[in-house]
Tab-separated table of C-alpha atoms in Angstrom:
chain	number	residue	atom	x	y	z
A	11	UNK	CA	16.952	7.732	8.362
A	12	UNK	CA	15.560	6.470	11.221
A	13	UNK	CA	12.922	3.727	11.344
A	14	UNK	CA	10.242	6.969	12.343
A	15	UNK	CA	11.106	9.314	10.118
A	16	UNK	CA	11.673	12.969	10.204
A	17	UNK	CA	10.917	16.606	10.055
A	18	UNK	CA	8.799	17.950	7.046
A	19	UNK	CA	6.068	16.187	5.146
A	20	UNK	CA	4.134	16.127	2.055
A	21	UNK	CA	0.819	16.218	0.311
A	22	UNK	CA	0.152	12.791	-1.411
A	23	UNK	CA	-2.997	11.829	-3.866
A	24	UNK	CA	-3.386	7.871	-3.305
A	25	UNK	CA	-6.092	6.078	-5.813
A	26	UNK	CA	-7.299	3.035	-5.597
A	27	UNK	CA	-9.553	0.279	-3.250
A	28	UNK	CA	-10.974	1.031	0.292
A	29	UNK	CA	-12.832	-2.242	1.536
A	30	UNK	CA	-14.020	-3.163	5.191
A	31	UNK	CA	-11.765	-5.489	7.415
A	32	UNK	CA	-13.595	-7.410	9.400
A	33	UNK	CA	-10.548	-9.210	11.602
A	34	UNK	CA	-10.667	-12.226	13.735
A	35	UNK	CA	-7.497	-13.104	15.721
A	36	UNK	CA	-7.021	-17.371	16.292
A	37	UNK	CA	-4.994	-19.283	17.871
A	38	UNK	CA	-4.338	-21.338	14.750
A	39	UNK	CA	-5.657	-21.923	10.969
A	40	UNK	CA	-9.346	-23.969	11.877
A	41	UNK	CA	-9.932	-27.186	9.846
A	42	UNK	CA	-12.466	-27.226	7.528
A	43	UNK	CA	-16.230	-27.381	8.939
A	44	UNK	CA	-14.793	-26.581	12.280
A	45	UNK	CA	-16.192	-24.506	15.089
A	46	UNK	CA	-13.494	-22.050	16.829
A	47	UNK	CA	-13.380	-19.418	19.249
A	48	UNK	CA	-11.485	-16.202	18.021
A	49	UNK	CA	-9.312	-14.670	20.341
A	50	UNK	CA	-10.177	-11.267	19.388
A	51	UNK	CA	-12.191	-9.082	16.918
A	52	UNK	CA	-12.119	-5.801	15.264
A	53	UNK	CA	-13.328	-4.458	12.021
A	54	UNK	CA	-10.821	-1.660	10.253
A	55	UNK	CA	-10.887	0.315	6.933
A	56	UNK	CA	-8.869	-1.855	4.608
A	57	UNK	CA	-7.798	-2.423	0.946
A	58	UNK	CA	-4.095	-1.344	-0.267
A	59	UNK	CA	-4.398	2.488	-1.130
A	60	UNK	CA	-6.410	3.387	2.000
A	61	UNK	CA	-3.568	1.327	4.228
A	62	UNK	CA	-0.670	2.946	2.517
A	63	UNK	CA	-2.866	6.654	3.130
A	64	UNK	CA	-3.225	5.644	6.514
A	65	UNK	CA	0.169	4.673	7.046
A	66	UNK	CA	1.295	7.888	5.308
A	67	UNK	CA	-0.639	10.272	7.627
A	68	UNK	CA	0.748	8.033	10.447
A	69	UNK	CA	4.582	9.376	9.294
A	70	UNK	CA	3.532	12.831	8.996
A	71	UNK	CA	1.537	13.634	5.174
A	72	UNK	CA	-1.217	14.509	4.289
A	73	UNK	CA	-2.886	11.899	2.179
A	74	UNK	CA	-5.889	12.411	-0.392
A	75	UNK	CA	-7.507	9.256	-0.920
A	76	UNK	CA	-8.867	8.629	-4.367
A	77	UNK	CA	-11.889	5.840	-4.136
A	78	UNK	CA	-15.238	4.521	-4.468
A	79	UNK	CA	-17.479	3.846	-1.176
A	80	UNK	CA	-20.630	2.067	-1.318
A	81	UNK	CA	-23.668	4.380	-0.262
A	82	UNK	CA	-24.654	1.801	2.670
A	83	UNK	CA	-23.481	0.965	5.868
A	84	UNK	CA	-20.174	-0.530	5.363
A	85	UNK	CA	-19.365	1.732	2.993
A	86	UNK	CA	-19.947	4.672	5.448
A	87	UNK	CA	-18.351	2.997	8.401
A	88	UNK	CA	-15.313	2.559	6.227
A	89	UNK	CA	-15.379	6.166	4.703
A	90	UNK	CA	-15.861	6.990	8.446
A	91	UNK	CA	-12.726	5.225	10.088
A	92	UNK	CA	-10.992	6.312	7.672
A	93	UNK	CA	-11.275	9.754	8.274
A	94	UNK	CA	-11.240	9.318	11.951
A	95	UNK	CA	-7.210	8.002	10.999
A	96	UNK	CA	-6.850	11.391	9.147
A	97	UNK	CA	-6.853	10.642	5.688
A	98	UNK	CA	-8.710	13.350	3.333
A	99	UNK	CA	-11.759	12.403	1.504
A	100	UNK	CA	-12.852	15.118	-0.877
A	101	UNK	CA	-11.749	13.359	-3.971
A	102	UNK	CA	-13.821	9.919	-3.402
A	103	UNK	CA	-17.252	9.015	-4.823
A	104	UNK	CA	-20.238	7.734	-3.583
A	105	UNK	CA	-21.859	5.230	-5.532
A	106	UNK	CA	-24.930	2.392	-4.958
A	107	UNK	CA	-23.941	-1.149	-4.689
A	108	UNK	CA	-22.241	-3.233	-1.477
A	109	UNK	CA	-19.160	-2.074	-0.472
A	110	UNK	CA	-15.983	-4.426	-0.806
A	111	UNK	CA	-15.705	-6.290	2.445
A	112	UNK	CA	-12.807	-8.604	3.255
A	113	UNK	CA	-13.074	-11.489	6.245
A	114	UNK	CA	-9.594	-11.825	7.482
A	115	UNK	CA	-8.642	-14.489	9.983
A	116	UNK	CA	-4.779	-13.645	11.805
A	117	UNK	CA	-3.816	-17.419	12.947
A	118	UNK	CA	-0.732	-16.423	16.039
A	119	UNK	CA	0.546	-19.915	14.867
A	120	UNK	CA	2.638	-19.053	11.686
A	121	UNK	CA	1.014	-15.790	12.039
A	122	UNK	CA	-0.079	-16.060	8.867
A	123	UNK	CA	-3.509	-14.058	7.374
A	124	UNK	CA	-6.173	-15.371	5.389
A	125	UNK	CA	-8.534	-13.083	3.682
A	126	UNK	CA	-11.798	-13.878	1.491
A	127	UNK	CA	-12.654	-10.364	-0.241
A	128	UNK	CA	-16.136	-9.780	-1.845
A	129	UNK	CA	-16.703	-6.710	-3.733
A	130	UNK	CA	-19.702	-5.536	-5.989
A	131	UNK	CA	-19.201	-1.906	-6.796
A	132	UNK	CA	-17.603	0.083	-9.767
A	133	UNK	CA	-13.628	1.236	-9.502
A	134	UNK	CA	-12.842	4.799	-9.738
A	135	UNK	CA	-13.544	6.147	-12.748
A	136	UNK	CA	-10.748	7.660	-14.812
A	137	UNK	CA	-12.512	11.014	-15.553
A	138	UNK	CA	-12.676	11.584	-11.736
A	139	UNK	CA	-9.572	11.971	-11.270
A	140	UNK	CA	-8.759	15.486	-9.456
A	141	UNK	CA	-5.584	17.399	-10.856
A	142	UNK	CA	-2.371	17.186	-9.013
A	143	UNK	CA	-2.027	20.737	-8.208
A	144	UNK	CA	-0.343	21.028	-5.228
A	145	UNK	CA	0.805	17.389	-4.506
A	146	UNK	CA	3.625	16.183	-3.955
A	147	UNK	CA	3.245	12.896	-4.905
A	148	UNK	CA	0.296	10.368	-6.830
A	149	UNK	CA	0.441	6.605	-6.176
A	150	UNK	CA	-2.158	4.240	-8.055
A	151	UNK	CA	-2.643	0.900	-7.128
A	152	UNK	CA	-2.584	-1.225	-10.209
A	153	UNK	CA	-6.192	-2.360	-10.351
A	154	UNK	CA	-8.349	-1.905	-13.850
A	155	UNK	CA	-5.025	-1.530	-15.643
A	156	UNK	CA	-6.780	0.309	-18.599
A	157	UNK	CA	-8.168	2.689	-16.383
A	158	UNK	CA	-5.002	3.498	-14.307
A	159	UNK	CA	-3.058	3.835	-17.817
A	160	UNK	CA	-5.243	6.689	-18.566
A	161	UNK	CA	-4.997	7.973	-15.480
A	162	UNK	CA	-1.057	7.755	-15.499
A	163	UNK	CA	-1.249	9.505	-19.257
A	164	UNK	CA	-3.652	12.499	-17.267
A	165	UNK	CA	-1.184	12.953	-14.651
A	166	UNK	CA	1.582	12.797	-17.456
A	167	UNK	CA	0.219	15.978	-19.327
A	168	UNK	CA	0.824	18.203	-16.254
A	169	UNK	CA	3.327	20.816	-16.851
A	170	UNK	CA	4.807	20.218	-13.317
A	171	UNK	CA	3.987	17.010	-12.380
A	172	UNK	CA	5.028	15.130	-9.195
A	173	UNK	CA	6.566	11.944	-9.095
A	174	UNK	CA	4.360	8.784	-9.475
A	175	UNK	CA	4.260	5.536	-8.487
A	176	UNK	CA	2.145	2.020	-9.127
A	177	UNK	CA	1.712	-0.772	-7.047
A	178	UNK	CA	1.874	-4.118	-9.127
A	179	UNK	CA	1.190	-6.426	-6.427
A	180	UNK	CA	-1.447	-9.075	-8.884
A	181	UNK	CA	-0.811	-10.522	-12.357
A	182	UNK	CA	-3.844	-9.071	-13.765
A	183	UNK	CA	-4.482	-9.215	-17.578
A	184	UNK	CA	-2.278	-6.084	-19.533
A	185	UNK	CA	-0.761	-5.277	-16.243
A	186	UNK	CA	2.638	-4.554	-17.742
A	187	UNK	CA	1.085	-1.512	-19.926
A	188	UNK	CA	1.302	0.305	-16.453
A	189	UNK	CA	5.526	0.330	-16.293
A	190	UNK	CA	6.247	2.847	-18.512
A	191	UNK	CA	5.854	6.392	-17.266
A	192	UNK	CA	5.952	6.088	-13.125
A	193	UNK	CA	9.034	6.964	-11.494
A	194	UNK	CA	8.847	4.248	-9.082
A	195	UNK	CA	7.081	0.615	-9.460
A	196	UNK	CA	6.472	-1.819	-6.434
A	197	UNK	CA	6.336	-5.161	-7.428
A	198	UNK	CA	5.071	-7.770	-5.049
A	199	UNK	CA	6.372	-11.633	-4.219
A	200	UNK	CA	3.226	-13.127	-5.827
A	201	UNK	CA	3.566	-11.119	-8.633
A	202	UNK	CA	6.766	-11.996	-9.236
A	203	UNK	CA	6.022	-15.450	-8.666
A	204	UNK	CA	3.117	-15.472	-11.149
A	205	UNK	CA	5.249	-14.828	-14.031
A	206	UNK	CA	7.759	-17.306	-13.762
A	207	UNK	CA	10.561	-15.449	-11.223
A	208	UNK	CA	12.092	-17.197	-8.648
A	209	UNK	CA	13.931	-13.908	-6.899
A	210	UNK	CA	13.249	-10.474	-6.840
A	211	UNK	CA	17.009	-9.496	-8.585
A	212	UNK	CA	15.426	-11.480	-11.897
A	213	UNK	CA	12.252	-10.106	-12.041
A	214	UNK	CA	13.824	-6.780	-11.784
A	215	UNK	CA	16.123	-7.265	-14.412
A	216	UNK	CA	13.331	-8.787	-16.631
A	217	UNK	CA	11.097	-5.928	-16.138
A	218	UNK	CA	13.855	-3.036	-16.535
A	219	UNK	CA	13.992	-2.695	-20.402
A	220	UNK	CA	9.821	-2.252	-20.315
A	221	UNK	CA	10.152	0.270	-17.533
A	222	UNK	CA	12.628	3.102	-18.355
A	223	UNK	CA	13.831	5.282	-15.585
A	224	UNK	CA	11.880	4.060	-13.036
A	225	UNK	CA	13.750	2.780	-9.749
A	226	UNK	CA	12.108	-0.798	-10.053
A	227	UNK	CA	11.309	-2.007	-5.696
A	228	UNK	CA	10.072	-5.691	-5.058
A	229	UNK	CA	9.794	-6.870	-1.215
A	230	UNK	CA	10.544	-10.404	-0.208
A	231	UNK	CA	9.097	-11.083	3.151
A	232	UNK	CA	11.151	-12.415	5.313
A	233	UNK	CA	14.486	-12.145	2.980
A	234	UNK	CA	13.753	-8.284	2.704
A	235	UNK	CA	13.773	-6.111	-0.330
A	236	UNK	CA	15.433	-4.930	-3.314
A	237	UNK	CA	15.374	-1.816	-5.587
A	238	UNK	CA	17.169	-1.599	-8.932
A	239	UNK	CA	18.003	1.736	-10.094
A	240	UNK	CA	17.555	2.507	-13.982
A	241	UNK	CA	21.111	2.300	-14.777
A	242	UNK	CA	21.180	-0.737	-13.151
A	243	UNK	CA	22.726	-0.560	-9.794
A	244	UNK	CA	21.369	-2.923	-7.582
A	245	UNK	CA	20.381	-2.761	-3.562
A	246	UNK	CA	19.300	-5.120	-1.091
A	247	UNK	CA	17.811	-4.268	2.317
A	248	UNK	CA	17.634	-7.040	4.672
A	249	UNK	CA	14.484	-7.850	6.525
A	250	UNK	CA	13.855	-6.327	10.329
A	251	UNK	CA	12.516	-7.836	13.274
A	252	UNK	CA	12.120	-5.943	16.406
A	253	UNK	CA	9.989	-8.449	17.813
A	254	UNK	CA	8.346	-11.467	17.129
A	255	UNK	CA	6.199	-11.700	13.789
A	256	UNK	CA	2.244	-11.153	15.376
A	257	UNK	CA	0.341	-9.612	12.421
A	258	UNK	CA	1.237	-8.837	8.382
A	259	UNK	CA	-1.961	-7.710	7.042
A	260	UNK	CA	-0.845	-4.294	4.959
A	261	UNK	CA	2.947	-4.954	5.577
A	262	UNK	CA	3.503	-4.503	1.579
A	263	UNK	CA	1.328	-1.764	2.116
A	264	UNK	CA	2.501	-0.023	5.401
A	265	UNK	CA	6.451	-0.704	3.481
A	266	UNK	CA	5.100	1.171	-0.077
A	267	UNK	CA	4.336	4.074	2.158
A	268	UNK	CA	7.059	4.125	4.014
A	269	UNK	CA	9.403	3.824	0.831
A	270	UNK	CA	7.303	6.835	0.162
A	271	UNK	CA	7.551	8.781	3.149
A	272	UNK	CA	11.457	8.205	2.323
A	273	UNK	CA	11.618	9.642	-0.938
A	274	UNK	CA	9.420	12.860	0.054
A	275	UNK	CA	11.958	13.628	3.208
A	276	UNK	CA	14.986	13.821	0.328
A	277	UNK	CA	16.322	10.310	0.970
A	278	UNK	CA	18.190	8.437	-1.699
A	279	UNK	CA	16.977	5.104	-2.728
A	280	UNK	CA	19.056	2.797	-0.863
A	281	UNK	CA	18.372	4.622	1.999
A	282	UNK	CA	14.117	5.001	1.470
A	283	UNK	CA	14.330	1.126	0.978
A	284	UNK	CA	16.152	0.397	4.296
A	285	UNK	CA	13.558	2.897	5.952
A	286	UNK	CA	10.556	0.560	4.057
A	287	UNK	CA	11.942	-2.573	5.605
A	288	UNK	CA	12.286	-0.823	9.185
A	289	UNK	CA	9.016	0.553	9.098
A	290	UNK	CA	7.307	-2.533	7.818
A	291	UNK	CA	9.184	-4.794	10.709
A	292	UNK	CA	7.722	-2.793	12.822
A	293	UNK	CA	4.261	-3.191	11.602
A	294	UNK	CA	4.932	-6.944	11.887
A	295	UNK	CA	5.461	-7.124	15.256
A	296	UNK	CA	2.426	-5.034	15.968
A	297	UNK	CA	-1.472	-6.164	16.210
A	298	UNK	CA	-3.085	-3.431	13.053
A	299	UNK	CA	-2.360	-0.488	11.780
A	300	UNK	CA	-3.915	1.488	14.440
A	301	UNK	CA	-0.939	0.122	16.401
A	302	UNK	CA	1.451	1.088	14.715
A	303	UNK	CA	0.396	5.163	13.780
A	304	UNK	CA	0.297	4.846	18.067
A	305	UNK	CA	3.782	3.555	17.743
A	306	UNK	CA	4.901	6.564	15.167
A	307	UNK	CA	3.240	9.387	17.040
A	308	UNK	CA	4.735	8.001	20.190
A	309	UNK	CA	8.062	8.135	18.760
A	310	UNK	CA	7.756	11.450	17.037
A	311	UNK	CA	6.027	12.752	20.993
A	312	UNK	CA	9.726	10.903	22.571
A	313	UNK	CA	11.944	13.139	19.966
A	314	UNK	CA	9.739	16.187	20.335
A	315	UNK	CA	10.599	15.724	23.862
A	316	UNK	CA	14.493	14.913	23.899
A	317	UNK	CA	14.852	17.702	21.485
């Protein structure tokens, strides 16, 4: 697998949160009550479902977003960059309230990301959820875990279901009633972190009994990631840097969908997570998202080409 994928794609339902980036680039992380000058601005759709969609469409799917936009302007100019980048609306709601906006400051220095989220609107609601006819694959970002659990028990009841996956990426309050059931969880550093685990390999063997025939994945930054297949086997992809490190924000994200994109093109585990790690070292060493789907379809034009 190469680190752009391949031939063929798939039809993917993604639910969960769609905020507002507004991004400012610095030199460094500012002092408190300090005045700075950015070195750059832009304002993006956001939030982890809509990355991984756009990131999915980027390698070649179609992907269905599942969410909740605010009926104001944020919430429109989100809904609206968001289909500029190709990802399929039908299945979101409009609702009153502010739309979830997150202020994100990239320091070069470190390049490390700090975001301050506010959001004041309803998730999606369970009953909302379309029917998976005709996908090829449903991943839920682990928010309102009652409400995903119902969702995962909907999807569940379909005769001929597709593979699903959940994103645990926050240790939110009956989170773990969301690992039985998906075929594929992503567990995040924090995560892991929050409940006691010092390495991935230990909070995928902790969580393996509760989750039964998933393939368990948890990325590690800079160490890279590792996936733990349900009878046990154990595989470790090692981080990739093309470049030097310039932005992260949605690199869990942009590697979920990639892991993903993987799967959907027939690749076996060990190989989908080595294609997650390439992909998402790529996004690293590029400034947004937008960046890198120019970097994929330039790629894909380059093969197209040579073929």
């Amino acid at each position: 697998m190469s680190a752009t994928g391949s031939t063929g794609a798939g039809r993917v339902l993604v639910v969960g949160n769609a905020t507002l980036d507004r991004i400012m680039e610095l030199a460094a992380y500012p002092p408190e009550d300090a005045e700075v000058r950015a070195l750059g601005a832009r304002v993006e759709p956001g939030g982890n479902a809509a990355n991984l969609a756009r990131v999915l469409v980027a390698l070649g799917h179609h992907a269905r977003l599942a969410t909740v936009f605010a009926d104001e302007p944020d919430g429109r100019l989100a809904a609206d960059l968001l289909q500029a980048a190709g990802v399929e609306l039908s299945a979101c709601l409009r609702r009153p309230g502010r739309h979830p906006v997150s202020q994100v400051w990239l320091a070069r220095a470190g390049a490390s990301r700090t975001i301050v989220h506010h959001r004041d609107l309803e998730e999606f609601p369970p009953q909302a959820l379309p029917r998976p006819t005709g996908m090829d694959w449903v991943h839920f970002e682990g928010r309102e875990p009652a409400a995903v659990r119902e969702m995962l028990d909907r999807v569940a009841g379909e005769r001929d279901r597709p593979p699903v996956s959940v994103e645990i990426e926050k240790p939110r309050p009956d989170i773990e009633c969301l690992f039985r059931g998906p075929d594929v969880l992503f567990f995040s550093r924090g995560y892991a972190r929050a409940r006691g685990h010092a390495t991935p390999e230990a909070l995928l063997e902790a969580v393996a009994p509760n989750a039964p025939g998933a393939l368990l994945v948890c990325a590690w930054g800079g160490a890279g990631a590792w996936l733990r297949e349900p009878h046990g086997g154990l595989y470790h992809a090692r981080a990739w840097r093309p470049g030097p490190v310039v932005d992260t924000l949605g690199a869990g994200d942009t590697f979920n969908a990639a892991f993903i994109d993987a799967r959907l093109r027939g690749e076996g585990p060990a190989r989908a997570l080595e294609h997650a790690v390439r992909i998402a070292g790529l996004r690293c060493s590029l400034p947004g998202l937008g960046a890198l789907a120019a970097a994929l379809r330039g790629a894909d034009t380059q093969k197209g080409e040579s073929a």
